[in-house]
Short mmCIF file of C-alpha atoms in Angstrom, two decimals:
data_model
loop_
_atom_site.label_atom_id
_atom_site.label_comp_id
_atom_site.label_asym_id
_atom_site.label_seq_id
_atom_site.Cartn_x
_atom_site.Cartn_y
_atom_site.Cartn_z
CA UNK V 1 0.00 0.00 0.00
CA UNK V 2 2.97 2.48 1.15
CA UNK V 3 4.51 2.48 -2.47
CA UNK V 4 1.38 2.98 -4.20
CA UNK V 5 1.08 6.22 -5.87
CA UNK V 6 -1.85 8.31 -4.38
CA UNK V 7 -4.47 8.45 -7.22
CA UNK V 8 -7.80 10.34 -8.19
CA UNK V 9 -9.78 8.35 -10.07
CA UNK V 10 -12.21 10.14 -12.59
CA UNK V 11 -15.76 10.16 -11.89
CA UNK V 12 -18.51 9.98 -14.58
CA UNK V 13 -20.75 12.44 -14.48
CA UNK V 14 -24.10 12.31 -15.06
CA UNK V 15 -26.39 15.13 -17.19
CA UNK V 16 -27.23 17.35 -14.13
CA UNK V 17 -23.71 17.06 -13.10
CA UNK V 18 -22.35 17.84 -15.65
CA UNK V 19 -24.79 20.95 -16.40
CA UNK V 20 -24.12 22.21 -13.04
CA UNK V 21 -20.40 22.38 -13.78
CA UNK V 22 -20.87 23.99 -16.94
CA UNK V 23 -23.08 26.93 -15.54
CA UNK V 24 -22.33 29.82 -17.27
CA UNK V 25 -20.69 32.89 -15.56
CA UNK V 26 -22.05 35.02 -12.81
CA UNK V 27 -23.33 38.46 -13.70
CA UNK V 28 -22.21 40.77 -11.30
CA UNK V 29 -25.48 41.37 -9.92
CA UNK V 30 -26.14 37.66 -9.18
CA UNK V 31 -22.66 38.10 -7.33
CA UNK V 32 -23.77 40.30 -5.26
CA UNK V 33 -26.91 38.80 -4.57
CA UNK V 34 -25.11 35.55 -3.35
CA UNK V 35 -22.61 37.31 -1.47
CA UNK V 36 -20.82 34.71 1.14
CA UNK V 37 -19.75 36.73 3.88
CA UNK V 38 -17.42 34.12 4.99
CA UNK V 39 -15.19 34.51 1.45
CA UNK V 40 -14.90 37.92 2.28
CA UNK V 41 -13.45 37.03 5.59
CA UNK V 42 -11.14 34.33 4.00
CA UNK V 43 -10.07 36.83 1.25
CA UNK V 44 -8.79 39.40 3.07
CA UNK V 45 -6.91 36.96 5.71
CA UNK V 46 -5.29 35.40 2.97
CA UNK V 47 -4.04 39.11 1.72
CA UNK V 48 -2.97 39.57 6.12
CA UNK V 49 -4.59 42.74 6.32
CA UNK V 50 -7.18 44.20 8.87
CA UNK V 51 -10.49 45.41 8.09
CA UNK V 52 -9.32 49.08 9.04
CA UNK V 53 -6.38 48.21 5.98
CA UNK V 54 -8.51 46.84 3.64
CA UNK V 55 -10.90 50.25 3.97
CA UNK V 56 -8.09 51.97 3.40
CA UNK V 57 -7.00 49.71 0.24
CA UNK V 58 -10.44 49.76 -1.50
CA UNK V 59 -10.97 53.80 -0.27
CA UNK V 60 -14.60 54.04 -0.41
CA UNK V 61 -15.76 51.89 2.11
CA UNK V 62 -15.26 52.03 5.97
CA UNK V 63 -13.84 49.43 8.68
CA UNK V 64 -17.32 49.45 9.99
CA UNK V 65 -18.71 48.62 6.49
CA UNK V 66 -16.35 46.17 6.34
CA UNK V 67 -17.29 44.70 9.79
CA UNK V 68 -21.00 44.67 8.59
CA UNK V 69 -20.20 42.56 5.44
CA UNK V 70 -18.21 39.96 7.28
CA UNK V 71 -20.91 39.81 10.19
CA UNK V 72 -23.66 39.43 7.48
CA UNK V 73 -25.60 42.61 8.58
CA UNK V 74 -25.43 44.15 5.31
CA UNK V 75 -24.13 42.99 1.42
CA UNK V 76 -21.83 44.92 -0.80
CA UNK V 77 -23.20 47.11 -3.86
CA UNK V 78 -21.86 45.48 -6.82
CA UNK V 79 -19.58 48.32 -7.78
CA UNK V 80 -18.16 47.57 -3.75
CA UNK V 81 -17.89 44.01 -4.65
CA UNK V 82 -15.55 45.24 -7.77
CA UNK V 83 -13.49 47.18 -5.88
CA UNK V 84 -13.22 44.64 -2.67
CA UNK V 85 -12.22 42.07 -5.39
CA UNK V 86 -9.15 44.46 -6.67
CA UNK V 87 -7.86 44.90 -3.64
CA UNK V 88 -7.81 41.36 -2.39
CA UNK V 89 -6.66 40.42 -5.49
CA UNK V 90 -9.64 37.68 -6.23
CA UNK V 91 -12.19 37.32 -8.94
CA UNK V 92 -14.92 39.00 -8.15
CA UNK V 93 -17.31 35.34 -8.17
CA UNK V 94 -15.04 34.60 -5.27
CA UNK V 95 -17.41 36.47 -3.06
CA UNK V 96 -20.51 34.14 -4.80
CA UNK V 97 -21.63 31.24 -1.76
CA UNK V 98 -20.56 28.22 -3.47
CA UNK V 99 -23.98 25.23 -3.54
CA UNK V 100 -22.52 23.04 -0.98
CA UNK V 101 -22.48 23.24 2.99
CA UNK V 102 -19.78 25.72 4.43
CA UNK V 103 -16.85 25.11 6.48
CA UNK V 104 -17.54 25.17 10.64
CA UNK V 105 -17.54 28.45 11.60
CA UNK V 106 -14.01 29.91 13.09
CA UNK V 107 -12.14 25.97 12.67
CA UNK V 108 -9.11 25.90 14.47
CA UNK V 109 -5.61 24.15 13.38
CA UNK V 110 -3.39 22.81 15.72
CA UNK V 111 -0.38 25.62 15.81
CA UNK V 112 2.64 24.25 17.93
CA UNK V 113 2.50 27.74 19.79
CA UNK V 114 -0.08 30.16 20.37
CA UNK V 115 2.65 32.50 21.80
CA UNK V 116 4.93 32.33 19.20
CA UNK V 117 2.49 33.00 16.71
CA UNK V 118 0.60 36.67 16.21
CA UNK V 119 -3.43 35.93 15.96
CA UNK V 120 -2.60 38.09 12.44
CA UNK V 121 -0.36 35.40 10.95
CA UNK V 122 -2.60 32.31 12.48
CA UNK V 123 -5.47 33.96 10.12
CA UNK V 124 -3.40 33.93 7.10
CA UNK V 125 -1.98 31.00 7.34
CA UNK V 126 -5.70 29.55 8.20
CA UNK V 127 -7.31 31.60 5.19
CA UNK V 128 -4.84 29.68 3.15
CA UNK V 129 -5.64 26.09 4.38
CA UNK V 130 -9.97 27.35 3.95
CA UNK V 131 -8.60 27.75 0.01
CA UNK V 132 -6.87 24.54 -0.14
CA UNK V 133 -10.05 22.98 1.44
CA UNK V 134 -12.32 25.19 -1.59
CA UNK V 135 -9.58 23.87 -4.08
CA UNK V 136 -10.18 20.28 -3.41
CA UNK V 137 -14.06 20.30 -2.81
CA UNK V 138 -13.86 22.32 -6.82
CA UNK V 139 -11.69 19.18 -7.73
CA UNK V 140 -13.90 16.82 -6.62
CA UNK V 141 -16.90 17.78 -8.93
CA UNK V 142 -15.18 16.64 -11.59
CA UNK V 143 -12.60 13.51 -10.21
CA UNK V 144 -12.94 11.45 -7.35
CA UNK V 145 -10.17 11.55 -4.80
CA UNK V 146 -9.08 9.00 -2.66
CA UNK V 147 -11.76 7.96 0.42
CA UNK V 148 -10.84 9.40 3.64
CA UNK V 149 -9.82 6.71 5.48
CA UNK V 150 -8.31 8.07 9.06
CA UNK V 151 -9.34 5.98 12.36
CA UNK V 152 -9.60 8.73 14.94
CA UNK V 153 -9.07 7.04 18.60
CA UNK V 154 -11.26 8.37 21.21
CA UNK V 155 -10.31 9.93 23.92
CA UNK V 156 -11.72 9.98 27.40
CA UNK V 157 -10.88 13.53 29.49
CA UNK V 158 -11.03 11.58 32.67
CA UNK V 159 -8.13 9.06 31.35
CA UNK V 160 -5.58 10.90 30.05
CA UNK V 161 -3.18 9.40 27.39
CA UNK V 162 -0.71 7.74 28.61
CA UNK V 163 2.52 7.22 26.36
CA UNK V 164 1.36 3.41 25.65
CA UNK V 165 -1.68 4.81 24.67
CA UNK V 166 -0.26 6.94 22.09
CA UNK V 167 2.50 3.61 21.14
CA UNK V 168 -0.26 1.44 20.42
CA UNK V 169 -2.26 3.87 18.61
CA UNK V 170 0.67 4.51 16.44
CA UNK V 171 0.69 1.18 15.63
CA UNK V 172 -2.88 0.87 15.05
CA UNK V 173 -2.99 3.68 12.45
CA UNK V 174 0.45 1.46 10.61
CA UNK V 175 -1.24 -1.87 10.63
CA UNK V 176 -4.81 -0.11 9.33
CA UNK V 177 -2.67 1.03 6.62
CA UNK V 178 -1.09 -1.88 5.82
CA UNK V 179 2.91 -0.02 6.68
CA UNK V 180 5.51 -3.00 6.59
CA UNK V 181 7.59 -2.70 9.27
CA UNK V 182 11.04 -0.53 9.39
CA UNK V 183 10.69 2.87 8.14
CA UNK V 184 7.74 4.55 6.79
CA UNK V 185 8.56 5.36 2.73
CA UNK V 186 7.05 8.75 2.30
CA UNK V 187 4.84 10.00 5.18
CA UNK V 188 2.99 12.50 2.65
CA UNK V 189 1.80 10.36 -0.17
CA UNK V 190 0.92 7.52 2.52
CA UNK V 191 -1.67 10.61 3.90
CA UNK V 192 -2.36 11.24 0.90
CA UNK V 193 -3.40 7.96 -0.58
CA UNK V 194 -5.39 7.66 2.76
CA UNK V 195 -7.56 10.84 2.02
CA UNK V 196 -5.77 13.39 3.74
CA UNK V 197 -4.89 16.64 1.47
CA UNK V 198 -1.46 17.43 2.37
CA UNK V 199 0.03 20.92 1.16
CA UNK V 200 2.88 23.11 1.17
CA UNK V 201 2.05 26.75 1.73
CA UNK V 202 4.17 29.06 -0.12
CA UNK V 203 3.85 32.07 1.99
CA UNK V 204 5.73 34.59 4.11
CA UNK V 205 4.18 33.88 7.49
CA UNK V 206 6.73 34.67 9.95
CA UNK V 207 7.14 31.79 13.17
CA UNK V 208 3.59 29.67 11.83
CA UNK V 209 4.77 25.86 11.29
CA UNK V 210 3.45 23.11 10.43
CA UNK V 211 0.16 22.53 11.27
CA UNK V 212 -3.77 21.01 10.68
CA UNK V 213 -7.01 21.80 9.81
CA UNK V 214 -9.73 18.92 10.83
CA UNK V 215 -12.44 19.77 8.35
CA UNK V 216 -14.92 16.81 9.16
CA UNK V 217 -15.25 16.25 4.73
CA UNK V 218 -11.62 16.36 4.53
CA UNK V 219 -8.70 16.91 6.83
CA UNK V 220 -5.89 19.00 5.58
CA UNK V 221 -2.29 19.00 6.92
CA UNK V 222 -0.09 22.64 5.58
CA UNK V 223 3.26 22.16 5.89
CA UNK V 224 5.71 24.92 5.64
CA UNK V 225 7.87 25.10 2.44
CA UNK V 226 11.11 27.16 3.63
CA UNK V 227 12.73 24.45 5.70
CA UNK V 228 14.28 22.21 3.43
CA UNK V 229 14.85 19.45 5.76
CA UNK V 230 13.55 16.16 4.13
CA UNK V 231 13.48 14.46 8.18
CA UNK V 232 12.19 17.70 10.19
CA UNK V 233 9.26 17.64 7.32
CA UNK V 234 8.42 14.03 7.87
CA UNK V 235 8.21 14.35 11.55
CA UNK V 236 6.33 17.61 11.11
CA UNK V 237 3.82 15.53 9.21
CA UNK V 238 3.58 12.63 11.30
CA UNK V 239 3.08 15.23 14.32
CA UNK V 240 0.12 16.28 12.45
CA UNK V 241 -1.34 13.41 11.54
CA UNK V 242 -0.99 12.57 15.32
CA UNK V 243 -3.38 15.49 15.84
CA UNK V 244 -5.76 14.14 13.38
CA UNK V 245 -5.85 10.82 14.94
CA UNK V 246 -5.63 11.58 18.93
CA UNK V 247 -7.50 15.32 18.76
CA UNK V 248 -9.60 15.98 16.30
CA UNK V 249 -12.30 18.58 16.67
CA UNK V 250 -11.99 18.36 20.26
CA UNK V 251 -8.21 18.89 21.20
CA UNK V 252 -7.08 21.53 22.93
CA UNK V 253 -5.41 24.29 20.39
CA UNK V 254 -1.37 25.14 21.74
CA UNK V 255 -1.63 23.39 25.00
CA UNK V 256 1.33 21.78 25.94
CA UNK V 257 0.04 18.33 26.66
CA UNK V 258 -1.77 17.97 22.96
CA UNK V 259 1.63 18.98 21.38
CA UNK V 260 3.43 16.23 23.61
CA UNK V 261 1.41 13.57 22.90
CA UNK V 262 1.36 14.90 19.15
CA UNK V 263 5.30 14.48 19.32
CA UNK V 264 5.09 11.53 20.73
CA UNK V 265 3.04 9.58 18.08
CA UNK V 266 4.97 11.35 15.64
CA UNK V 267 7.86 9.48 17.17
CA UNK V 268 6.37 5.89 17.64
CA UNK V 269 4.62 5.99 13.95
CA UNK V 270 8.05 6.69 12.55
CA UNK V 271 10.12 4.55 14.93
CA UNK V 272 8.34 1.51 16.11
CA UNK V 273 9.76 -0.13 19.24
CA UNK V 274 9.85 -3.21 18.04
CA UNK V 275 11.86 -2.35 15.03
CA UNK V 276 13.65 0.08 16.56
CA UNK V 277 14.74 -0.20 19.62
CA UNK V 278 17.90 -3.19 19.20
CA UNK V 279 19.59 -0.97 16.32
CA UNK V 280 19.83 1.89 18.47
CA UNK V 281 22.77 2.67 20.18
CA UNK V 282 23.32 2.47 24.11
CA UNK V 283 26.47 4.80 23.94
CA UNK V 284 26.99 8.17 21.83
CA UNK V 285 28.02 7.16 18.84
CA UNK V 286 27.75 9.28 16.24
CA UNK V 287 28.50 6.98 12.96
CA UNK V 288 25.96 4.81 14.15
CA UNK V 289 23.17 7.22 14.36
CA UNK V 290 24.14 8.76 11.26
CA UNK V 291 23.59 5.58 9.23
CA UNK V 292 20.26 4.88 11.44
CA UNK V 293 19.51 8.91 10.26
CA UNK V 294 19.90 7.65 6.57
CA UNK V 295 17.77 4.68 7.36
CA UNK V 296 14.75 5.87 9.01
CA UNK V 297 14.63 8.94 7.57
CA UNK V 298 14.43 11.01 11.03
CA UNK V 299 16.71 13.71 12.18
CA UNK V 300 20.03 12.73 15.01
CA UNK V 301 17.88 14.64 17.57
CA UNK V 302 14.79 12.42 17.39
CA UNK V 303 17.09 9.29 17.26
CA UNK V 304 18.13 10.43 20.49
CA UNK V 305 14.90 10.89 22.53
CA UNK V 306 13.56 7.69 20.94
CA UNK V 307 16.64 6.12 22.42
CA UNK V 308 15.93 7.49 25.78
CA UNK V 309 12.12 7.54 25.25
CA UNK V 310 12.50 3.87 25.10
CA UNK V 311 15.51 3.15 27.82
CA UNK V 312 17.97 2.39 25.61
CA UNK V 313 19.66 5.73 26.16
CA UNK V 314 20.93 6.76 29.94
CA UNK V 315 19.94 9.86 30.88
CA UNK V 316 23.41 10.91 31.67
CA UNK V 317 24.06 9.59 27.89
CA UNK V 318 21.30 11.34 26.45
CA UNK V 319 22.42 14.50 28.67
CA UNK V 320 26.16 14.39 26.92
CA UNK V 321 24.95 13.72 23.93
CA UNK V 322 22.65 17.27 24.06
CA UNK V 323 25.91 18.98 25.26
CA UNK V 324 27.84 17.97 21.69
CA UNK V 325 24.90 18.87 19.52
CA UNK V 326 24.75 21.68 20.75
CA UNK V 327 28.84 22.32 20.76
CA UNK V 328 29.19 21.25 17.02
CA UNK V 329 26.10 22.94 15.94
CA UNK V 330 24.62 20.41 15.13
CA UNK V 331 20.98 21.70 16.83
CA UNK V 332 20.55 24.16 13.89
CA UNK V 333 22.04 22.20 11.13
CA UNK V 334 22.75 18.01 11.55
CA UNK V 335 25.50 16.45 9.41
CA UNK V 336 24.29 13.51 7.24
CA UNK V 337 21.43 15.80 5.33
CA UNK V 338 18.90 13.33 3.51
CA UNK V 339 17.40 15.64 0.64
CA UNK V 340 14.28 17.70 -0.29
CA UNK V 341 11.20 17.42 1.55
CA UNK V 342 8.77 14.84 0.75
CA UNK V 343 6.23 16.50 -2.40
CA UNK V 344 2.12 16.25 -2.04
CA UNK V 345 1.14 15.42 -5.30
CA UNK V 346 -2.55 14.44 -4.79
CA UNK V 347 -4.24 17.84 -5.69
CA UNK V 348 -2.05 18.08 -8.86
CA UNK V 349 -2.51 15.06 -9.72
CA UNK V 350 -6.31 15.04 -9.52
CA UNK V 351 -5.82 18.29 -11.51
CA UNK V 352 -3.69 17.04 -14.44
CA UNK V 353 -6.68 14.06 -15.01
CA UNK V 354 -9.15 16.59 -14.32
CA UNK V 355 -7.64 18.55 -17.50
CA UNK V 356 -7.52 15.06 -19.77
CA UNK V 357 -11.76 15.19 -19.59
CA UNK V 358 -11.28 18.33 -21.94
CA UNK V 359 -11.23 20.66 -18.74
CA UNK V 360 -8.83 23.04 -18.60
CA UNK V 361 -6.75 25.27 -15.83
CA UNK V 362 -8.47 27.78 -17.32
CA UNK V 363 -11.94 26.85 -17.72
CA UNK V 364 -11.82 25.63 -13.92
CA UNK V 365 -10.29 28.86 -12.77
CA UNK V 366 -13.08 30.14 -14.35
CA UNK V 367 -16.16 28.12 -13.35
CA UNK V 368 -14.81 27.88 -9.36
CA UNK V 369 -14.56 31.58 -8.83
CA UNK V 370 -10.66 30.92 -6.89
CA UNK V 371 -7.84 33.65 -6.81
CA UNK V 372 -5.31 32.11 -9.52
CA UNK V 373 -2.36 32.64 -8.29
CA UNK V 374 -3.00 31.41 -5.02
CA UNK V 375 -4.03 28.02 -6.48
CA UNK V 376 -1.16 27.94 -8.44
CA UNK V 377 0.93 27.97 -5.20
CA UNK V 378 -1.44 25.39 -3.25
CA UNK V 379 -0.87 23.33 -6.03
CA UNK V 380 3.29 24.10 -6.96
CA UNK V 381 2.47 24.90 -10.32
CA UNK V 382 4.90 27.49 -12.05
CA UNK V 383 2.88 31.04 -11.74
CA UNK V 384 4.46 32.28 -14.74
CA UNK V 385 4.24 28.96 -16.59
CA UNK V 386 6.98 30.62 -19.29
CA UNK V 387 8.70 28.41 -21.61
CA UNK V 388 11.85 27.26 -20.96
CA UNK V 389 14.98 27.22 -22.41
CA UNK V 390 16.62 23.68 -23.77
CA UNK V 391 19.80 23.14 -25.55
#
């Protein structure tokens, strides 16, 4: 199953199907008319500004205006819809509610730290996953992606997780996916091919990483794309998908505990005991873990607390061998580096068989009503798309 390659099969449509994706245009006045409050929100969240900055951008509309549209007490004229649509840089159809049941109001992602992060930069980054989850909803009218197929284990508040809790439901998730044991091949496409959208947000968002979105029709995972680090990336998206399977809608958001236990699993999905624990090393030896680094496909630092997670490691050990990461330099860059970051491919993909029914970029651009650019981005597609040179 792990080596599959994560597919979106086509879907036939049927007459009304297919006439619903073929509606013509909106007018601007039938814009306006089915003005979604909640795009407006998304929109200008996705641009970072406030309300008070995007009165001042468009210049003939207040905050408070602005305020009213979002809150639903009022709609937009249609020449305010034109210029709200210039200066967040969307079509205006954008603003049109799309026929389908919106997201949860105000849904959360797990952020690693609420402290670390400014509420203004949480928004963005959160606008951006909304569009990813509008991207792939627009995808699946006219292919069928992959089922979502993600056992969630419940938790009781009166029991908290223990760490063989989290173990065995590491293990659980593995064997319900049908992961041979040893290391995991590619943690993305494996989410992927399970019905999780994984994607890579191309976006100046200062101290926001990794982190998930648990839309009940489709989880989505963002990962950051400015690290670089092939093993920091896989644990990143094994620590999310540990928030998808021990959270959900009901963890809490940047509490310490969730983030623990979403380490944790992270760790034990990536490292099982079992196959772990006898190659790692019970004295610092750096060779050793370097080759186990190339093998599992996880960074020297979380070789090391899986060695003492599991007792292998001393804590006097596991104390010196802190010390010499730290002396070498080796916390901000490890030796041994393993190569790019593992690549979502599932939204492109579904895209590129989308285009083989005689559907274009273009035409679906055009009949979804999405900013361009931005999809182009979600989905790592070349914004200027401009020929290129071959000798």
């Amino acid at each position: 199953m792990q080596d599959q390659e994560a597919s979106a099969d086509q879907r036939t449509l049927t007459g009304r199907e297919a006439s619903d994706v073929n509606d013509p245009q909106l007018d601007p006045g039938d814009i306006a008319a089915l003005f979604d409050r909640a795009r407006l929100r998304v929109a200008r969240e996705l641009r970072g500004l406030t309300q008070v900055q995007l009165a001042r951008e468009v210049g003939s509309v207040t905050a408070a205006s602005i305020s009213q549209f979002e809150n639903g007490h009022t709609k937009p004229a249609t020449s305010t819809l034109r210029r709200l649509a210039v200066a967040l840089r969307v079509p205006p159809s954008f603003f049109a509610a799309p026929a389908r049941p919106p997201a949860q109001g105000q849904v959360n992602g797990f952020f690693r730290s609420l402290r670390s992060t400014s509420p203004r930069d949480r928004q963005q980054a959160l606008a951006y996953v909304h569009l990813a989850r509008e991207l792939t909803l627009e995808l699946e009218k006219y292919v069928a992606l992959p089922d979502l197929n993600l056992p969630r284990i419940p938790i009781n508040e009166q029991q908290p997780l223990q760490s063989a809790d989290i173990e065995q439901a590491a293990a659980q998730i593995r064997d319900h996916w049908n992961v041979p044991r040893g290391p995991v091949q590619d943690v993305v496409r494996l989410m992927e091919i399970n019905g999780v959208v994984v994607v890579r947000f191309r976006v100046s968002i200062e101290k926001v990483d990794a982190f998930c979105v648990d839309f009940p029709d489709r989880p989505i995972v963002a990962l950051g794309s400015d690290k670089g680090l092939r093993d920091r990336s896989r644990f990143d998206a094994a620590h999310e998908l540990g928030h998808l399977v021990l959270h959900g809608l009901t963890g809490k958001i940047g509490d310490k505990v969730t983030e623990s236990q979403a380490h944790e699993f992270a760790a034990a999905f990536l490292m099982p005991a079992n196959d772990i624990k006898t190659e790692l090393p019970e004295h610092l030896d750096w060779p050793a873990l370097l080759r186990l680094k190339a093998k599992w496909q996880v960074s020297l630092a979380a070789l090391l607390v899986r060695a003492k997670t599991l007792g292998v490691m001393s804590e006097h050990t596991y104390a010196q061998a802190w010390k010499a990461l730290s002396v070498r330099g080796w916390r901000k860059v490890e030796p041994g580096p393993l190569g790019n970051p593992e690549v979502p491919v599932l939204l492109q993909r579904a895209l590129e068989l989308m285009e083989t029914t005689g559907v274009s970029f273009a035409d679906f651009i055009n009949r979804s009503g999405l900013p361009e650019l931005d999809v182009r981005a979600l989905l790592s597609r070349d914004i200027s798309e401009r020929p290129r040179v071959e000798f």
